[in-house]
Tab-separated table of C-alpha atoms in Angstrom:
chain	number	residue	atom	x	y	z
A	1	MET	CA	165.226	71.294	269.197
A	2	SER	CA	164.893	69.167	266.070
A	3	HIS	CA	167.655	67.063	264.573
A	4	ASN	CA	168.118	65.814	261.052
A	5	HIS	CA	169.101	62.242	261.877
A	6	ILE	CA	169.450	61.213	258.244
A	7	ALA	CA	171.824	64.068	257.506
A	8	THR	CA	173.908	63.157	260.546
A	9	ALA	CA	174.088	59.522	259.511
A	10	ARG	CA	175.181	60.446	256.002
A	11	ARG	CA	177.830	62.812	257.334
A	12	VAL	CA	179.249	60.157	259.666
A	13	LEU	CA	179.328	57.539	256.932
A	14	ASP	CA	180.972	59.962	254.532
A	15	VAL	CA	183.673	60.913	257.045
A	16	GLU	CA	184.447	57.291	257.858
A	17	ALA	CA	184.343	56.159	254.217
A	18	ARG	CA	186.850	58.843	253.234
A	19	ALA	CA	189.129	57.862	256.103
A	20	VAL	CA	189.119	54.194	255.119
A	21	ALA	CA	189.730	55.086	251.464
A	22	ALA	CA	192.726	57.203	252.491
A	23	LEU	CA	194.276	54.205	254.259
A	24	GLY	CA	194.877	52.559	250.908
A	25	GLU	CA	197.389	55.235	249.969
A	26	ARG	CA	199.368	54.473	253.139
A	27	VAL	CA	199.646	50.705	252.648
A	28	SER	CA	203.349	50.331	251.915
A	29	ASP	CA	206.395	48.194	252.644
A	30	THR	CA	205.577	48.259	256.335
A	31	PHE	CA	202.369	46.344	255.639
A	32	GLU	CA	204.396	43.770	253.703
A	33	GLN	CA	206.844	43.516	256.607
A	34	ALA	CA	204.017	43.015	259.085
A	35	CYS	CA	202.565	40.211	256.951
A	36	GLU	CA	205.925	38.462	256.660
A	37	LEU	CA	206.530	38.656	260.409
A	38	LEU	CA	203.097	37.186	261.138
A	39	LEU	CA	203.451	34.468	258.512
A	40	THR	CA	206.789	33.341	259.936
A	41	CYS	CA	205.599	33.577	263.539
A	42	LYS	CA	205.941	30.128	265.118
A	43	GLY	CA	203.691	30.993	268.029
A	44	ARG	CA	200.454	32.933	268.205
A	45	VAL	CA	199.464	36.485	267.443
A	46	ILE	CA	198.649	38.264	270.692
A	47	VAL	CA	196.426	41.279	270.107
A	48	THR	CA	196.191	43.972	272.770
A	49	GLY	CA	194.517	47.343	273.122
A	50	MET	CA	192.812	49.531	275.712
A	51	GLY	CA	189.298	50.970	275.656
A	52	LYS	CA	187.713	51.216	272.213
A	53	SER	CA	190.965	50.043	270.627
A	54	GLY	CA	190.681	46.978	272.849
A	55	HIS	CA	187.249	46.187	271.468
A	56	ILE	CA	188.616	46.465	267.940
A	57	GLY	CA	191.599	44.334	268.952
A	58	SER	CA	189.338	41.646	270.372
A	59	LYS	CA	187.419	41.495	267.103
A	60	LEU	CA	190.658	41.395	265.118
A	61	ALA	CA	191.996	38.494	267.209
A	62	ALA	CA	188.786	36.579	266.517
A	63	THR	CA	189.037	37.309	262.780
A	64	LEU	CA	192.659	36.183	262.643
A	65	ALA	CA	191.914	33.000	264.572
A	66	SER	CA	189.028	32.057	262.278
A	67	THR	CA	191.024	32.692	259.097
A	68	GLY	CA	194.092	30.575	259.729
A	69	THR	CA	196.241	32.724	262.031
A	70	PRO	CA	196.132	31.398	265.638
A	71	SER	CA	195.437	34.441	267.786
A	72	PHE	CA	193.887	35.655	271.023
A	73	PHE	CA	193.322	38.944	272.820
A	74	VAL	CA	195.141	39.978	276.005
A	75	HIS	CA	193.912	42.981	277.977
A	76	PRO	CA	196.923	45.244	278.658
A	77	GLY	CA	195.744	46.030	282.179
A	78	GLU	CA	195.447	42.358	283.066
A	79	ALA	CA	198.775	41.703	281.330
A	80	SER	CA	200.508	43.784	284.023
A	81	HIS	CA	199.011	41.529	286.664
A	82	GLY	CA	200.042	38.109	285.403
A	83	ASP	CA	198.627	37.694	281.913
A	84	LEU	CA	201.999	38.561	280.381
A	85	GLY	CA	202.740	34.914	281.094
A	86	MET	CA	200.551	34.116	278.081
A	87	ILE	CA	203.139	35.678	275.767
A	88	THR	CA	206.155	33.624	274.711
A	89	THR	CA	209.317	34.249	272.722
A	90	GLU	CA	207.768	32.683	269.623
A	91	ASP	CA	204.697	34.938	269.658
A	92	ALA	CA	204.002	38.180	267.830
A	93	VAL	CA	202.233	41.026	269.620
A	94	LEU	CA	199.891	43.326	267.703
A	95	ALA	CA	199.206	46.444	269.772
A	96	LEU	CA	196.451	48.942	268.934
A	97	SER	CA	196.449	52.507	270.249
A	98	ASN	CA	195.228	55.569	268.399
A	99	SER	CA	197.444	57.936	270.374
A	100	GLY	CA	200.332	55.513	270.629
A	101	GLU	CA	200.781	56.701	274.201
A	102	THR	CA	198.391	54.384	276.056
A	103	GLY	CA	199.973	53.886	279.463
A	104	GLU	CA	198.812	50.324	280.029
A	105	ILE	CA	200.404	49.252	276.743
A	106	LEU	CA	203.663	51.164	277.187
A	107	THR	CA	204.033	49.583	280.630
A	108	ILE	CA	204.222	46.075	279.206
A	109	ILE	CA	206.426	46.870	276.178
A	110	PRO	CA	209.734	46.332	278.075
A	111	VAL	CA	208.626	42.846	279.135
A	112	ILE	CA	207.499	42.009	275.586
A	113	LYS	CA	210.895	43.148	274.322
A	114	ARG	CA	212.700	41.145	276.994
A	115	LYS	CA	210.785	38.021	276.025
A	116	GLY	CA	211.909	38.531	272.439
A	117	ALA	CA	208.404	38.576	270.963
A	118	VAL	CA	207.857	40.527	267.744
A	119	LEU	CA	205.979	43.801	268.250
A	120	ILE	CA	203.733	45.258	265.554
A	121	SER	CA	201.675	48.331	266.293
A	122	MET	CA	198.759	50.167	264.705
A	123	THR	CA	198.500	53.796	265.794
A	124	GLY	CA	197.346	57.143	264.476
A	125	ARG	CA	200.695	58.776	265.221
A	126	PRO	CA	203.886	57.430	263.575
A	127	SER	CA	205.954	59.605	265.932
A	128	SER	CA	204.358	58.154	269.076
A	129	SER	CA	206.236	56.159	271.693
A	130	LEU	CA	204.510	52.896	270.761
A	131	ALA	CA	205.221	53.365	267.059
A	132	GLN	CA	208.894	54.086	267.725
A	133	LEU	CA	209.303	51.046	269.977
A	134	SER	CA	207.705	48.654	267.487
A	135	ASP	CA	209.453	46.366	265.030
A	136	VAL	CA	206.846	47.400	262.457
A	137	HIS	CA	204.336	50.238	262.619
A	138	LEU	CA	201.113	50.552	260.601
A	139	ASP	CA	199.771	54.078	260.273
A	140	VAL	CA	195.986	54.185	260.773
A	141	GLY	CA	195.723	57.910	261.476
A	142	VAL	CA	192.609	59.841	260.475
A	143	GLU	CA	192.022	63.549	259.901
A	144	GLU	CA	188.939	63.751	262.100
A	145	GLU	CA	186.568	61.715	264.197
A	146	ALA	CA	182.954	61.486	263.101
A	147	CYS	CA	182.022	62.829	266.524
A	148	PRO	CA	181.059	66.545	266.175
A	149	HIS	CA	183.435	67.329	269.068
A	150	ASN	CA	186.228	65.340	267.406
A	151	LEU	CA	186.588	63.363	270.621
A	152	ALA	CA	184.711	60.032	270.643
A	153	PRO	CA	186.671	57.258	268.913
A	154	THR	CA	184.635	56.660	265.760
A	155	THR	CA	186.546	57.196	262.539
A	156	SER	CA	189.788	56.094	264.201
A	157	THR	CA	188.349	52.772	265.354
A	158	THR	CA	186.806	52.185	261.931
A	159	ALA	CA	190.201	52.771	260.324
A	160	ALA	CA	191.904	50.360	262.728
A	161	LEU	CA	189.209	47.759	262.080
A	162	ALA	CA	189.613	48.097	258.315
A	163	MET	CA	193.402	47.829	258.476
A	164	GLY	CA	193.082	44.789	260.722
A	165	ASP	CA	190.745	43.146	258.242
A	166	ALA	CA	193.195	43.912	255.434
A	167	LEU	CA	195.940	42.243	257.450
A	168	ALA	CA	193.822	39.177	258.212
A	169	ILE	CA	192.756	38.672	254.598
A	170	ALA	CA	196.289	39.186	253.286
A	171	LEU	CA	197.436	36.413	255.640
A	172	LEU	CA	194.483	34.231	254.655
A	173	GLU	CA	195.401	34.454	250.976
A	174	ALA	CA	199.100	33.913	251.645
A	175	ARG	CA	198.320	30.725	253.594
A	176	GLY	CA	196.023	29.382	250.886
A	177	PHE	CA	193.243	29.236	253.466
A	178	THR	CA	190.139	27.657	251.890
A	179	ALA	CA	186.417	27.830	252.533
A	180	GLU	CA	186.576	24.321	253.997
A	181	ASP	CA	189.363	25.432	256.345
A	182	PHE	CA	187.089	28.271	257.438
A	183	ALA	CA	184.247	25.848	258.082
A	184	LEU	CA	186.470	23.767	260.386
A	185	SER	CA	186.480	26.757	262.730
A	186	HIS	CA	182.694	27.143	262.433
A	187	PRO	CA	181.256	23.599	262.702
A	188	GLY	CA	178.204	24.761	264.629
A	189	GLY	CA	177.033	27.390	262.166
A	190	SER	CA	175.143	27.154	258.899
A	191	LEU	CA	178.392	27.678	257.015
A	192	GLY	CA	179.966	24.711	258.750
A	193	ARG	CA	176.986	22.520	257.937
A	194	ARG	CA	177.061	23.662	254.344
A	195	LEU	CA	180.759	23.056	253.872
A	196	LEU	CA	181.421	20.003	256.039
A	197	LEU	CA	178.256	17.906	255.910
A	198	LYS	CA	178.502	14.968	253.512
A	199	VAL	CA	175.750	13.194	251.595
A	200	ASP	CA	176.468	10.091	253.680
A	201	ASP	CA	175.292	12.008	256.769
A	202	ILE	CA	171.819	12.791	255.448
A	203	MET	CA	170.984	10.290	252.700
A	204	HIS	CA	168.349	7.558	253.062
A	205	ALA	CA	170.376	4.351	253.225
A	206	GLU	CA	169.945	0.629	253.825
A	207	GLU	CA	166.303	-0.104	254.808
A	208	ARG	CA	165.318	3.527	254.248
A	209	LEU	CA	166.492	3.481	250.620
A	210	PRO	CA	163.561	2.962	248.204
A	211	ARG	CA	164.436	0.239	245.720
A	212	VAL	CA	162.523	-2.045	243.313
A	213	ASN	CA	163.664	-4.557	240.740
A	214	ARG	CA	163.191	-3.764	237.037
A	215	ASP	CA	160.570	-6.540	236.805
A	216	ALA	CA	158.388	-4.833	239.417
A	217	SER	CA	155.014	-3.401	238.494
A	218	LEU	CA	154.277	0.291	238.733
A	219	SER	CA	151.888	-0.508	241.591
A	220	ASP	CA	154.733	-2.157	243.515
A	221	ALA	CA	156.931	0.889	242.899
A	222	LEU	CA	154.223	3.238	244.193
A	223	LEU	CA	153.897	1.158	247.351
A	224	GLU	CA	157.683	1.332	247.864
A	225	MET	CA	157.621	5.107	247.387
A	226	THR	CA	154.821	5.403	249.944
A	227	ARG	CA	156.634	3.219	252.496
A	228	LYS	CA	159.937	5.095	252.221
A	229	GLY	CA	158.412	8.585	251.906
A	230	LEU	CA	161.114	9.987	249.628
A	231	GLY	CA	158.950	10.831	246.629
A	232	MET	CA	160.996	8.492	244.452
A	233	THR	CA	162.352	4.997	244.118
A	234	THR	CA	165.447	3.559	242.522
A	235	VAL	CA	165.127	0.788	239.935
A	236	VAL	CA	167.855	-1.867	239.834
A	237	ASP	CA	168.725	-4.865	237.661
A	238	ASP	CA	169.204	-8.423	238.878
A	239	ASP	CA	172.754	-7.577	240.027
A	240	GLY	CA	171.538	-4.613	242.073
A	241	ARG	CA	172.935	-1.991	239.698
A	242	LEU	CA	170.995	1.190	239.104
A	243	ILE	CA	169.192	1.331	235.767
A	244	GLY	CA	166.599	4.003	236.453
A	245	ILE	CA	164.588	6.113	238.831
A	246	PHE	CA	160.881	6.801	239.233
A	247	THR	CA	159.694	10.005	240.897
A	248	ASP	CA	156.480	11.848	241.680
A	249	GLY	CA	157.090	13.824	238.481
A	250	ASP	CA	157.326	10.600	236.460
A	251	LEU	CA	154.003	9.518	237.973
A	252	ARG	CA	152.311	12.733	236.834
A	253	ARG	CA	153.687	12.290	233.324
A	254	THR	CA	152.499	8.668	233.308
A	255	LEU	CA	148.980	9.706	234.258
A	256	GLU	CA	148.976	12.428	231.595
A	257	LYS	CA	149.727	9.745	228.990
A	258	GLY	CA	146.673	7.792	230.125
A	259	LEU	CA	148.597	4.625	231.021
A	260	ASP	CA	146.911	2.120	233.323
A	261	ILE	CA	149.030	2.207	236.482
A	262	ARG	CA	147.651	-1.202	237.473
A	263	GLN	CA	149.029	-2.877	234.377
A	264	ALA	CA	152.215	-0.900	233.627
A	265	GLY	CA	155.633	-2.202	234.576
A	266	ILE	CA	158.153	0.100	236.248
A	267	ALA	CA	160.692	-0.478	233.453
A	268	ASP	CA	158.184	1.042	230.997
A	269	VAL	CA	157.750	4.346	232.852
A	270	MET	CA	161.010	4.934	234.768
A	271	SER	CA	163.570	7.578	233.842
A	272	PRO	CA	166.723	5.769	232.682
A	273	ARG	CA	170.273	6.989	233.363
A	274	PRO	CA	169.383	9.130	236.425
A	275	VAL	CA	171.776	11.677	237.908
A	276	THR	CA	174.011	10.090	240.545
A	277	MET	CA	176.986	10.943	242.718
A	278	PRO	CA	179.436	8.799	244.728
A	279	PRO	CA	179.411	8.672	248.541
A	280	GLY	CA	181.838	10.787	250.530
A	281	HIS	CA	181.035	14.001	248.676
A	282	LEU	CA	179.795	17.166	250.341
A	283	ALA	CA	176.077	17.770	250.651
A	284	ALA	CA	176.728	21.224	249.178
A	285	GLU	CA	177.878	19.502	245.985
A	286	ALA	CA	174.628	17.542	245.864
A	287	LEU	CA	172.706	20.793	246.216
A	288	GLN	CA	174.659	22.348	243.357
A	289	ILE	CA	173.973	19.349	241.104
A	290	MET	CA	170.267	19.382	241.928
A	291	GLU	CA	169.973	23.111	241.294
A	292	THR	CA	171.913	22.910	238.024
A	293	ARG	CA	169.973	19.907	236.700
A	294	LYS	CA	166.671	21.199	238.106
A	295	ILE	CA	165.887	17.946	239.915
A	296	ASN	CA	164.528	17.281	243.395
A	297	GLY	CA	166.210	13.950	244.104
A	298	LEU	CA	169.631	12.386	243.761
A	299	VAL	CA	170.890	8.805	244.003
A	300	VAL	CA	174.199	7.982	245.669
A	301	CYS	CA	175.945	4.996	244.048
A	302	ASP	CA	179.121	3.066	244.780
A	303	ALA	CA	181.874	2.338	242.258
A	304	ASP	CA	179.833	-0.549	240.799
A	305	GLN	CA	176.823	1.745	240.254
A	306	ARG	CA	174.861	0.092	243.018
A	307	PRO	CA	172.624	2.480	244.986
A	308	VAL	CA	173.768	3.014	248.567
A	309	GLY	CA	171.594	6.023	249.341
A	310	ALA	CA	169.245	8.688	248.057
A	311	LEU	CA	168.283	12.196	249.141
A	312	ASN	CA	166.032	15.044	248.082
A	313	THR	CA	165.803	18.792	248.586
A	314	GLN	CA	163.817	18.341	251.794
A	315	ASP	CA	166.731	16.412	253.299
A	316	LEU	CA	169.098	19.237	252.379
A	317	LEU	CA	166.690	21.795	253.812
A	318	ARG	CA	166.354	19.946	257.125
A	319	ALA	CA	170.136	19.635	257.355
A	320	GLY	CA	170.552	23.397	256.914
A	321	VAL	CA	172.475	23.083	253.659
A	322	MET	CA	169.995	25.275	251.760
């Protein structure tokens, strides 16, 4: 018996896409109320759900936590055996159940109410017990599951996931949550490195910083570049202030002009007024400057325009910023 897998995939995606699109028409005052309750919550958002709804709830708790809304998932079955102690009066409970009649969730509702925690639910049946017992109910009902038997939770879990994401992003925007705030929750990932790493962390500084005086010969500058291995050297005046830079590219242009590298002085071939940035700035900013100006190296200078460090694209690459 042959199957048209592509046709099945397209049918499933079409069913789920239509269900998610239909949710937009049902976003109303109740969504606004849910957002306000979560924004004013002094405790944490406790997400709970059983089975497939539990998996969606676990993902939603993680999304909320990483976008500025402290949250964690509590399994409703475990809640009946002690984990209800994790919920306090200042918390808000977000319960997910497609039927709205999940026994494990309904069992713990009286205790949640007694504690005085806010209860928000997401179900596919506004007339269900869970919906009726909630302070705010979000309707995530769907016309059909993508399963050909209309049994396996597919479209319904997708709808709950989408509504949860809408809730999380609405809260993110209301809190003024920034990309740097997001990175604070992801310091170990590439995003965290990109958003939190500063030029001070990766630049060549002190003895590793290539530097020659403006009276130096080109030969001396090439030796300094070779020793420091940065493909460039800074050029400073007698007070140590930056007056120029000499790079591998400058060397190629010097050779093309036919200048004698043994006789030329660095002041004659350097690039004056190089691009600089102050310390303390993000490495991502350095990358943006280098990409915009189409340069491979950048000098970091203090307030007196004295070089304190230098970096190139290879440094950014090794640090995972690009």
